mmCIF file of N, CA and C in Angstrom:
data_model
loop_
_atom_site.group_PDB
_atom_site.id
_atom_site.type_symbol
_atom_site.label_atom_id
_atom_site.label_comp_id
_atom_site.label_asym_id
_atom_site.label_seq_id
_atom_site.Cartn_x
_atom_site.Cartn_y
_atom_site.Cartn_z
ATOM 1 N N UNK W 1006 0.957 11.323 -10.416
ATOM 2 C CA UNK W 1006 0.098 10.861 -9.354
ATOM 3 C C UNK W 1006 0.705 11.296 -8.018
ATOM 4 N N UNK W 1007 -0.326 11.958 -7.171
ATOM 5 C CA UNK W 1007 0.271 12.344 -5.690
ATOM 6 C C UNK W 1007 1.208 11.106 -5.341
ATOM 7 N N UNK W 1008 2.036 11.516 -4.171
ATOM 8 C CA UNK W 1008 2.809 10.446 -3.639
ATOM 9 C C UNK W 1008 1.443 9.313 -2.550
ATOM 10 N N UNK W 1009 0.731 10.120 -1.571
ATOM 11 C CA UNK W 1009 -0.401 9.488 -1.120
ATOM 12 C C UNK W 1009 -1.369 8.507 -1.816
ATOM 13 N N UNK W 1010 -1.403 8.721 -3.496
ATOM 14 C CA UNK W 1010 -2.396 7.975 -3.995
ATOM 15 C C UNK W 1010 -1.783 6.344 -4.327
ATOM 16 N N UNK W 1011 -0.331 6.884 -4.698
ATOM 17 C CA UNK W 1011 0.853 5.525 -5.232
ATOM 18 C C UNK W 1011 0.763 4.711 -4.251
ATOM 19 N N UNK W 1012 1.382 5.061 -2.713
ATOM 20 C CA UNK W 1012 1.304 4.865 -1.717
ATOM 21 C C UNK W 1012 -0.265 3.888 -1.435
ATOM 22 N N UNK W 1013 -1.300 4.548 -1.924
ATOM 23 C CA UNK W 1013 -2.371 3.793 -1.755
ATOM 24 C C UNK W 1013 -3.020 2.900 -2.449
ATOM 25 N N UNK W 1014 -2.300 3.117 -3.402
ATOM 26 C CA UNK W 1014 -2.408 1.829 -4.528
ATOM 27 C C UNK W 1014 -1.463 0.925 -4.236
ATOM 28 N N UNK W 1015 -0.331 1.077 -4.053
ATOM 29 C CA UNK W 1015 0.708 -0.114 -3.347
ATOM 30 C C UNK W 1015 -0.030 -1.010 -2.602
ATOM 31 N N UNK W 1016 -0.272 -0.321 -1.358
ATOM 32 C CA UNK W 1016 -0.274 -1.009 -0.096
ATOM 33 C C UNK W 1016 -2.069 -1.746 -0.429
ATOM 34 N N UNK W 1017 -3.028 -1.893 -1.416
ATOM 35 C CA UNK W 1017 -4.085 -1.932 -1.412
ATOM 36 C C UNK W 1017 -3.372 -3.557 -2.489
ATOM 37 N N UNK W 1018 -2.769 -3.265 -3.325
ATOM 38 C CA UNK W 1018 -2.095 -4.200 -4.505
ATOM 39 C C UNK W 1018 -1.308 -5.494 -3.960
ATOM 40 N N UNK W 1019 -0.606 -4.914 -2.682
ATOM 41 C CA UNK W 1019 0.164 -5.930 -1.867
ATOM 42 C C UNK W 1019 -0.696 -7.153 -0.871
ATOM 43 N N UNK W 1020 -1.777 -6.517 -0.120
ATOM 44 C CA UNK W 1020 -2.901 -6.919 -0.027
ATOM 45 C C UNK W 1020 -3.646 -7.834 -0.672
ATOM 46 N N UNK W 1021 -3.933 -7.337 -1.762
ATOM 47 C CA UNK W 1021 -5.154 -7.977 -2.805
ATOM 48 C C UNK W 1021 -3.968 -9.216 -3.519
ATOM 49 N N UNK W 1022 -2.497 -9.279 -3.493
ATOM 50 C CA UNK W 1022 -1.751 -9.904 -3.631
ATOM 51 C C UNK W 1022 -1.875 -11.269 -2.932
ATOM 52 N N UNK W 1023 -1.545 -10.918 -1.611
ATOM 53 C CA UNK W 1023 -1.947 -11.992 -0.233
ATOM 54 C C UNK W 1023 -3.450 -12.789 -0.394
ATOM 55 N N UNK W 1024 -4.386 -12.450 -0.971
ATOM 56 C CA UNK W 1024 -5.469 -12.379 -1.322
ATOM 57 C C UNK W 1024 -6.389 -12.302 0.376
ATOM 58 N N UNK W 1025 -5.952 -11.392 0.486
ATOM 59 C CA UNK W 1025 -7.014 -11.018 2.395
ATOM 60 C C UNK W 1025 -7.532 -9.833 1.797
ATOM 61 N N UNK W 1026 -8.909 -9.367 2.559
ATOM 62 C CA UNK W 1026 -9.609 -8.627 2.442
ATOM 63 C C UNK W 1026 -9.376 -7.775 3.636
ATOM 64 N N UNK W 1027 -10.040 -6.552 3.827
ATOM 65 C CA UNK W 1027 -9.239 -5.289 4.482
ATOM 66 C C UNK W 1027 -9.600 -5.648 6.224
ATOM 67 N N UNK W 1028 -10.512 -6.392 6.205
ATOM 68 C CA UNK W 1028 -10.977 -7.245 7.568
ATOM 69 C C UNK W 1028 -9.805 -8.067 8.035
ATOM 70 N N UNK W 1029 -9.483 -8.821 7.053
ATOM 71 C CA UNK W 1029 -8.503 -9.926 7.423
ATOM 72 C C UNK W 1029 -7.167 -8.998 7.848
ATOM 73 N N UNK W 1030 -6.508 -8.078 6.686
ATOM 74 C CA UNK W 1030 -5.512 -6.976 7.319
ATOM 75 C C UNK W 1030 -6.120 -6.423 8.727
ATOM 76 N N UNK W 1031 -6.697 -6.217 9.030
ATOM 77 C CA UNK W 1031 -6.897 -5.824 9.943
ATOM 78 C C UNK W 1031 -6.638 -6.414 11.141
ATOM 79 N N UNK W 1032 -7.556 -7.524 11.366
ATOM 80 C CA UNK W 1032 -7.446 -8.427 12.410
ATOM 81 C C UNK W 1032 -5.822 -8.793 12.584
ATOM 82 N N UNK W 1033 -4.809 -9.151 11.194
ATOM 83 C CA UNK W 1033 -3.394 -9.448 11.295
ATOM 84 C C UNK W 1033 -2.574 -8.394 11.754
ATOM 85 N N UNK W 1034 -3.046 -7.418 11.568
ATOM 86 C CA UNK W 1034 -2.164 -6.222 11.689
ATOM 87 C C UNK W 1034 -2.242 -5.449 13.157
ATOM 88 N N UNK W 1035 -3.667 -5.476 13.713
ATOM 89 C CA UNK W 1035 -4.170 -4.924 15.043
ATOM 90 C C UNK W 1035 -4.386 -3.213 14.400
ATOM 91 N N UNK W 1036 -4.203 -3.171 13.335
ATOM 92 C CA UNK W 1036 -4.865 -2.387 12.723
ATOM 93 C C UNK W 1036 -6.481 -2.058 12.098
ATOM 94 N N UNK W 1037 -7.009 -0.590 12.303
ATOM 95 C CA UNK W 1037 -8.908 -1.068 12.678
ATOM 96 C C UNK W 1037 -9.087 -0.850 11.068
ATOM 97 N N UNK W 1038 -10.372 -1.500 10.591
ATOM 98 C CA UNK W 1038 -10.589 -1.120 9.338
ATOM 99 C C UNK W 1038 -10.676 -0.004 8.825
ATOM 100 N N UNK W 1039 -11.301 0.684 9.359
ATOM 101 C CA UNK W 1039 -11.649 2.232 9.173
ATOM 102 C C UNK W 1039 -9.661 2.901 8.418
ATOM 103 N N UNK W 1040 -8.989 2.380 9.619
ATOM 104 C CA UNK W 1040 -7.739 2.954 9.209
ATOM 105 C C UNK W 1040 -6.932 2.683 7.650
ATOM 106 N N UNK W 1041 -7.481 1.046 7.796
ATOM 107 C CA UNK W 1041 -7.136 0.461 6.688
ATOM 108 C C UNK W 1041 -7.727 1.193 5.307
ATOM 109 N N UNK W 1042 -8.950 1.179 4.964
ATOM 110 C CA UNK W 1042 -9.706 1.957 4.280
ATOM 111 C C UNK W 1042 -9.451 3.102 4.136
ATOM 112 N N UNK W 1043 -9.501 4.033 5.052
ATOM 113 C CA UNK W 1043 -8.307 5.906 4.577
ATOM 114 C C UNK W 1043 -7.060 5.689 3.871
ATOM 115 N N UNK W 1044 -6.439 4.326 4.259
ATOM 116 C CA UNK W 1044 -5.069 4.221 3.825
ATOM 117 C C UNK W 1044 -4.944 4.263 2.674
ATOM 118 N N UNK W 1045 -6.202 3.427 2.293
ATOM 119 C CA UNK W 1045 -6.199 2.419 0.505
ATOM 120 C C UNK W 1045 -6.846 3.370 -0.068
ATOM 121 N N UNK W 1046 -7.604 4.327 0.285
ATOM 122 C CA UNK W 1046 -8.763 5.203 -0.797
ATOM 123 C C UNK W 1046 -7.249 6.911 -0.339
ATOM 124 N N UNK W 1047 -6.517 6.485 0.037
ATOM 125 C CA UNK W 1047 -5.891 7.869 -0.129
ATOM 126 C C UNK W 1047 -5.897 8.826 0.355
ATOM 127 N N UNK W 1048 -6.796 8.744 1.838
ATOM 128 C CA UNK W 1048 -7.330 9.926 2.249
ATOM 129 C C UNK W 1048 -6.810 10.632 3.713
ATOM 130 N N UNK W 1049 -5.690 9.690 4.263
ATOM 131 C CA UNK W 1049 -4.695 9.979 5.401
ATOM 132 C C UNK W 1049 -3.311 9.273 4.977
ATOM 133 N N UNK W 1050 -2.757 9.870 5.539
ATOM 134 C CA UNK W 1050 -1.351 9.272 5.481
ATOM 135 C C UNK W 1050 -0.549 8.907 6.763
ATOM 136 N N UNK W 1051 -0.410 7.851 6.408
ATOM 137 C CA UNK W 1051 -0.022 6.963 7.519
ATOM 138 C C UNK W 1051 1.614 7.025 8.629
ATOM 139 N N UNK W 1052 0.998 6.960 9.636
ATOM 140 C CA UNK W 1052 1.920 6.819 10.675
ATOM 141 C C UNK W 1052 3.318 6.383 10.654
ATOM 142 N N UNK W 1053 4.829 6.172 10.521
ATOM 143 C CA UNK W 1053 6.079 4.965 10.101
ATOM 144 C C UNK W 1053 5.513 3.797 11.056
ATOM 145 N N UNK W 1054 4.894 4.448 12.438
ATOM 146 C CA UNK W 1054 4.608 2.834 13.071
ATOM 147 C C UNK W 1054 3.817 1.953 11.938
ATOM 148 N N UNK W 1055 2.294 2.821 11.512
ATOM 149 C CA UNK W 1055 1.343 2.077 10.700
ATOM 150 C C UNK W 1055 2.306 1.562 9.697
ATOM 151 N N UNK W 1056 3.169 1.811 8.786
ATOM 152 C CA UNK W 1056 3.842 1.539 7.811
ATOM 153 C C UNK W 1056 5.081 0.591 8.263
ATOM 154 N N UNK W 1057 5.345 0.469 9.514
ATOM 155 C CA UNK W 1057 5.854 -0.212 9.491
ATOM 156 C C UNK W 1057 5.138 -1.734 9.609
ATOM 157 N N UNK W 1058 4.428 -1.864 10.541
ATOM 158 C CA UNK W 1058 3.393 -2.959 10.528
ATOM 159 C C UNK W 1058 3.100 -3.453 9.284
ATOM 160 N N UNK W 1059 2.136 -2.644 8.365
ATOM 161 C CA UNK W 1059 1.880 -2.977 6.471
ATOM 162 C C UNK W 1059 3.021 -3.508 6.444
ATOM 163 N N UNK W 1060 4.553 -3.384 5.780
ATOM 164 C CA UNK W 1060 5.283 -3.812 5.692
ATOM 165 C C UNK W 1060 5.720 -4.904 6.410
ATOM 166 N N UNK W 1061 5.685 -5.229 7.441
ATOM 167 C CA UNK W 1061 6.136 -6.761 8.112
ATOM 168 C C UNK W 1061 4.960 -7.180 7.466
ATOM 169 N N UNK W 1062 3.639 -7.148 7.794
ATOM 170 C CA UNK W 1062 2.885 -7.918 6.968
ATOM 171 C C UNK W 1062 2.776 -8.398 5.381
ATOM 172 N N UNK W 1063 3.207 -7.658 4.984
ATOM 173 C CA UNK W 1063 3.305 -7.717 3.336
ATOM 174 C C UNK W 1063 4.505 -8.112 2.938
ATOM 175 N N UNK W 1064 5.065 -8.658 3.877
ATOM 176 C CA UNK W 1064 6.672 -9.327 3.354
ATOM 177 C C UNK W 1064 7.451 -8.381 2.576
ATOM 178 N N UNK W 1065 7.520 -6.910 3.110
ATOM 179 C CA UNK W 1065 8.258 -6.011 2.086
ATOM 180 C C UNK W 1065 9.233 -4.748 3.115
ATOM 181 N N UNK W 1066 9.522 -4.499 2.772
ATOM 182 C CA UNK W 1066 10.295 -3.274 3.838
ATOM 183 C C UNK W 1066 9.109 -1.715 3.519
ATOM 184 N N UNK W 1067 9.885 -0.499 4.502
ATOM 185 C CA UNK W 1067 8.823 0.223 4.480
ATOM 186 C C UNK W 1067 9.609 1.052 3.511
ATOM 187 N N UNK W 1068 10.721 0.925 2.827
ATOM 188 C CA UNK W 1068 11.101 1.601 1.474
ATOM 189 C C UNK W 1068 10.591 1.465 0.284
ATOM 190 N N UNK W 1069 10.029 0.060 0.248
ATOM 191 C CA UNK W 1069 9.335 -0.493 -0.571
ATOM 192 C C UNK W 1069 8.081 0.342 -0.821
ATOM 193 N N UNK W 1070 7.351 0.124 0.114
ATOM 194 C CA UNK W 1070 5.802 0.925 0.672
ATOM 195 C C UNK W 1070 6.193 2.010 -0.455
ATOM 196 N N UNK W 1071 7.011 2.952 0.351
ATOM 197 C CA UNK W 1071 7.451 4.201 -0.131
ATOM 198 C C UNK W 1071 7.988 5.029 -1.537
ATOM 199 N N UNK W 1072 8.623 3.675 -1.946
ATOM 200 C CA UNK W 1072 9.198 3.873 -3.376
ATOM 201 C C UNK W 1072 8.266 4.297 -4.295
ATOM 202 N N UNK W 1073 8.760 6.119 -4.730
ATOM 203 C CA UNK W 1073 8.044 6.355 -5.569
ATOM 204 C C UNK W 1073 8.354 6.340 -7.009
ATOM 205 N N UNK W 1074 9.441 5.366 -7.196
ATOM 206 C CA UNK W 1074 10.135 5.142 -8.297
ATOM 207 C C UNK W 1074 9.563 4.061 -8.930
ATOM 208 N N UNK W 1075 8.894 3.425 -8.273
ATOM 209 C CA UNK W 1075 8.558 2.122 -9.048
ATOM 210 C C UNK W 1075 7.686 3.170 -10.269
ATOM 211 N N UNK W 1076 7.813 1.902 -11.428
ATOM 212 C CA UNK W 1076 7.390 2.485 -13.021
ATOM 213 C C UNK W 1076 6.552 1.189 -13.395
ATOM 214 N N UNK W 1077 5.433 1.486 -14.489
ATOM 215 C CA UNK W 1077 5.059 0.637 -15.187
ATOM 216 C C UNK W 1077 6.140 -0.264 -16.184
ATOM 217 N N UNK W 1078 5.949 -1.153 -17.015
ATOM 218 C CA UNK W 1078 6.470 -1.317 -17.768
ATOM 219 C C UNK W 1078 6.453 -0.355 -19.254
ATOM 220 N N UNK W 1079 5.229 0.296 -19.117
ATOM 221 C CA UNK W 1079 5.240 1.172 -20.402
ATOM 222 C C UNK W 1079 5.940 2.417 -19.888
ATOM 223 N N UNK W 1080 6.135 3.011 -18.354
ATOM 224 C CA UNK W 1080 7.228 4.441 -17.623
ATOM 225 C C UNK W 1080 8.439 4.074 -18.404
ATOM 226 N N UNK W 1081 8.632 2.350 -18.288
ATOM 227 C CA UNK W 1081 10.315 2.372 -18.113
ATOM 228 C C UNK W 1081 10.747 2.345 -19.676
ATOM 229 N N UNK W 1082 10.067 1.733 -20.709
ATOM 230 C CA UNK W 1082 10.389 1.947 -22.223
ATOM 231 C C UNK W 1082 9.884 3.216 -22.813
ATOM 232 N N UNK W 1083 9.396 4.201 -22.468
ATOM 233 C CA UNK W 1083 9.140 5.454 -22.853
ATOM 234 C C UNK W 1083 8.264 5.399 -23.386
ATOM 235 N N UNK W 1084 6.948 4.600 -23.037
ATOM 236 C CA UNK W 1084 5.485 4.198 -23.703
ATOM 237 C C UNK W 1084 5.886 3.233 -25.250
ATOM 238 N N UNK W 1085 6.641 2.822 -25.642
ATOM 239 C CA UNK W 1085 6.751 2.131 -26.217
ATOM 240 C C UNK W 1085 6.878 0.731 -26.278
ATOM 241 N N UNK W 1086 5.722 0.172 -26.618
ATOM 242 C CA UNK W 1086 5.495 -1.520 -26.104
ATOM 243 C C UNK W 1086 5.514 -2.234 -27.587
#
């Protein structure tokens, strides 16, 4: 998976975590929806300011955001469940 799409599944997962909708990020973040939405569907890649913001909001650092190491549980046993 591109690094942009992980990236956009993270930051969409961390979100839907908080349980706010991309309005509510928005308004918290001073970030506009529109931006929010390119972010989550994958289709720009974001600013370290923008990423840094996501991250204070999402209670996570922006390494986190970034980590393209994170694995499923079926990555980390070699598909064996």
């Amino acid at each position: 998976m591109p690094e942009t799409e992980a990236l956009a599944m993270r930051i969409k997962a961390y979100r839907k975590q908080k349980s706010k909708n991309q309005f509510e990020m928005a308004c918290d973040t001073g970030l506009s929806i529109e931006e929010i939405s390119l972010i989550e569907r994958g289709k720009t890649d974001p600013k370290l300011s923008t990423l840094q913001k996501l991250a204070a909001y999402m209670g996570v650092t922006v390494s986190t955001l970034l980590d393209t190491e994170q694995r499923t549980e079926e990555d980390q046993d070699g598909g064996q469940a």
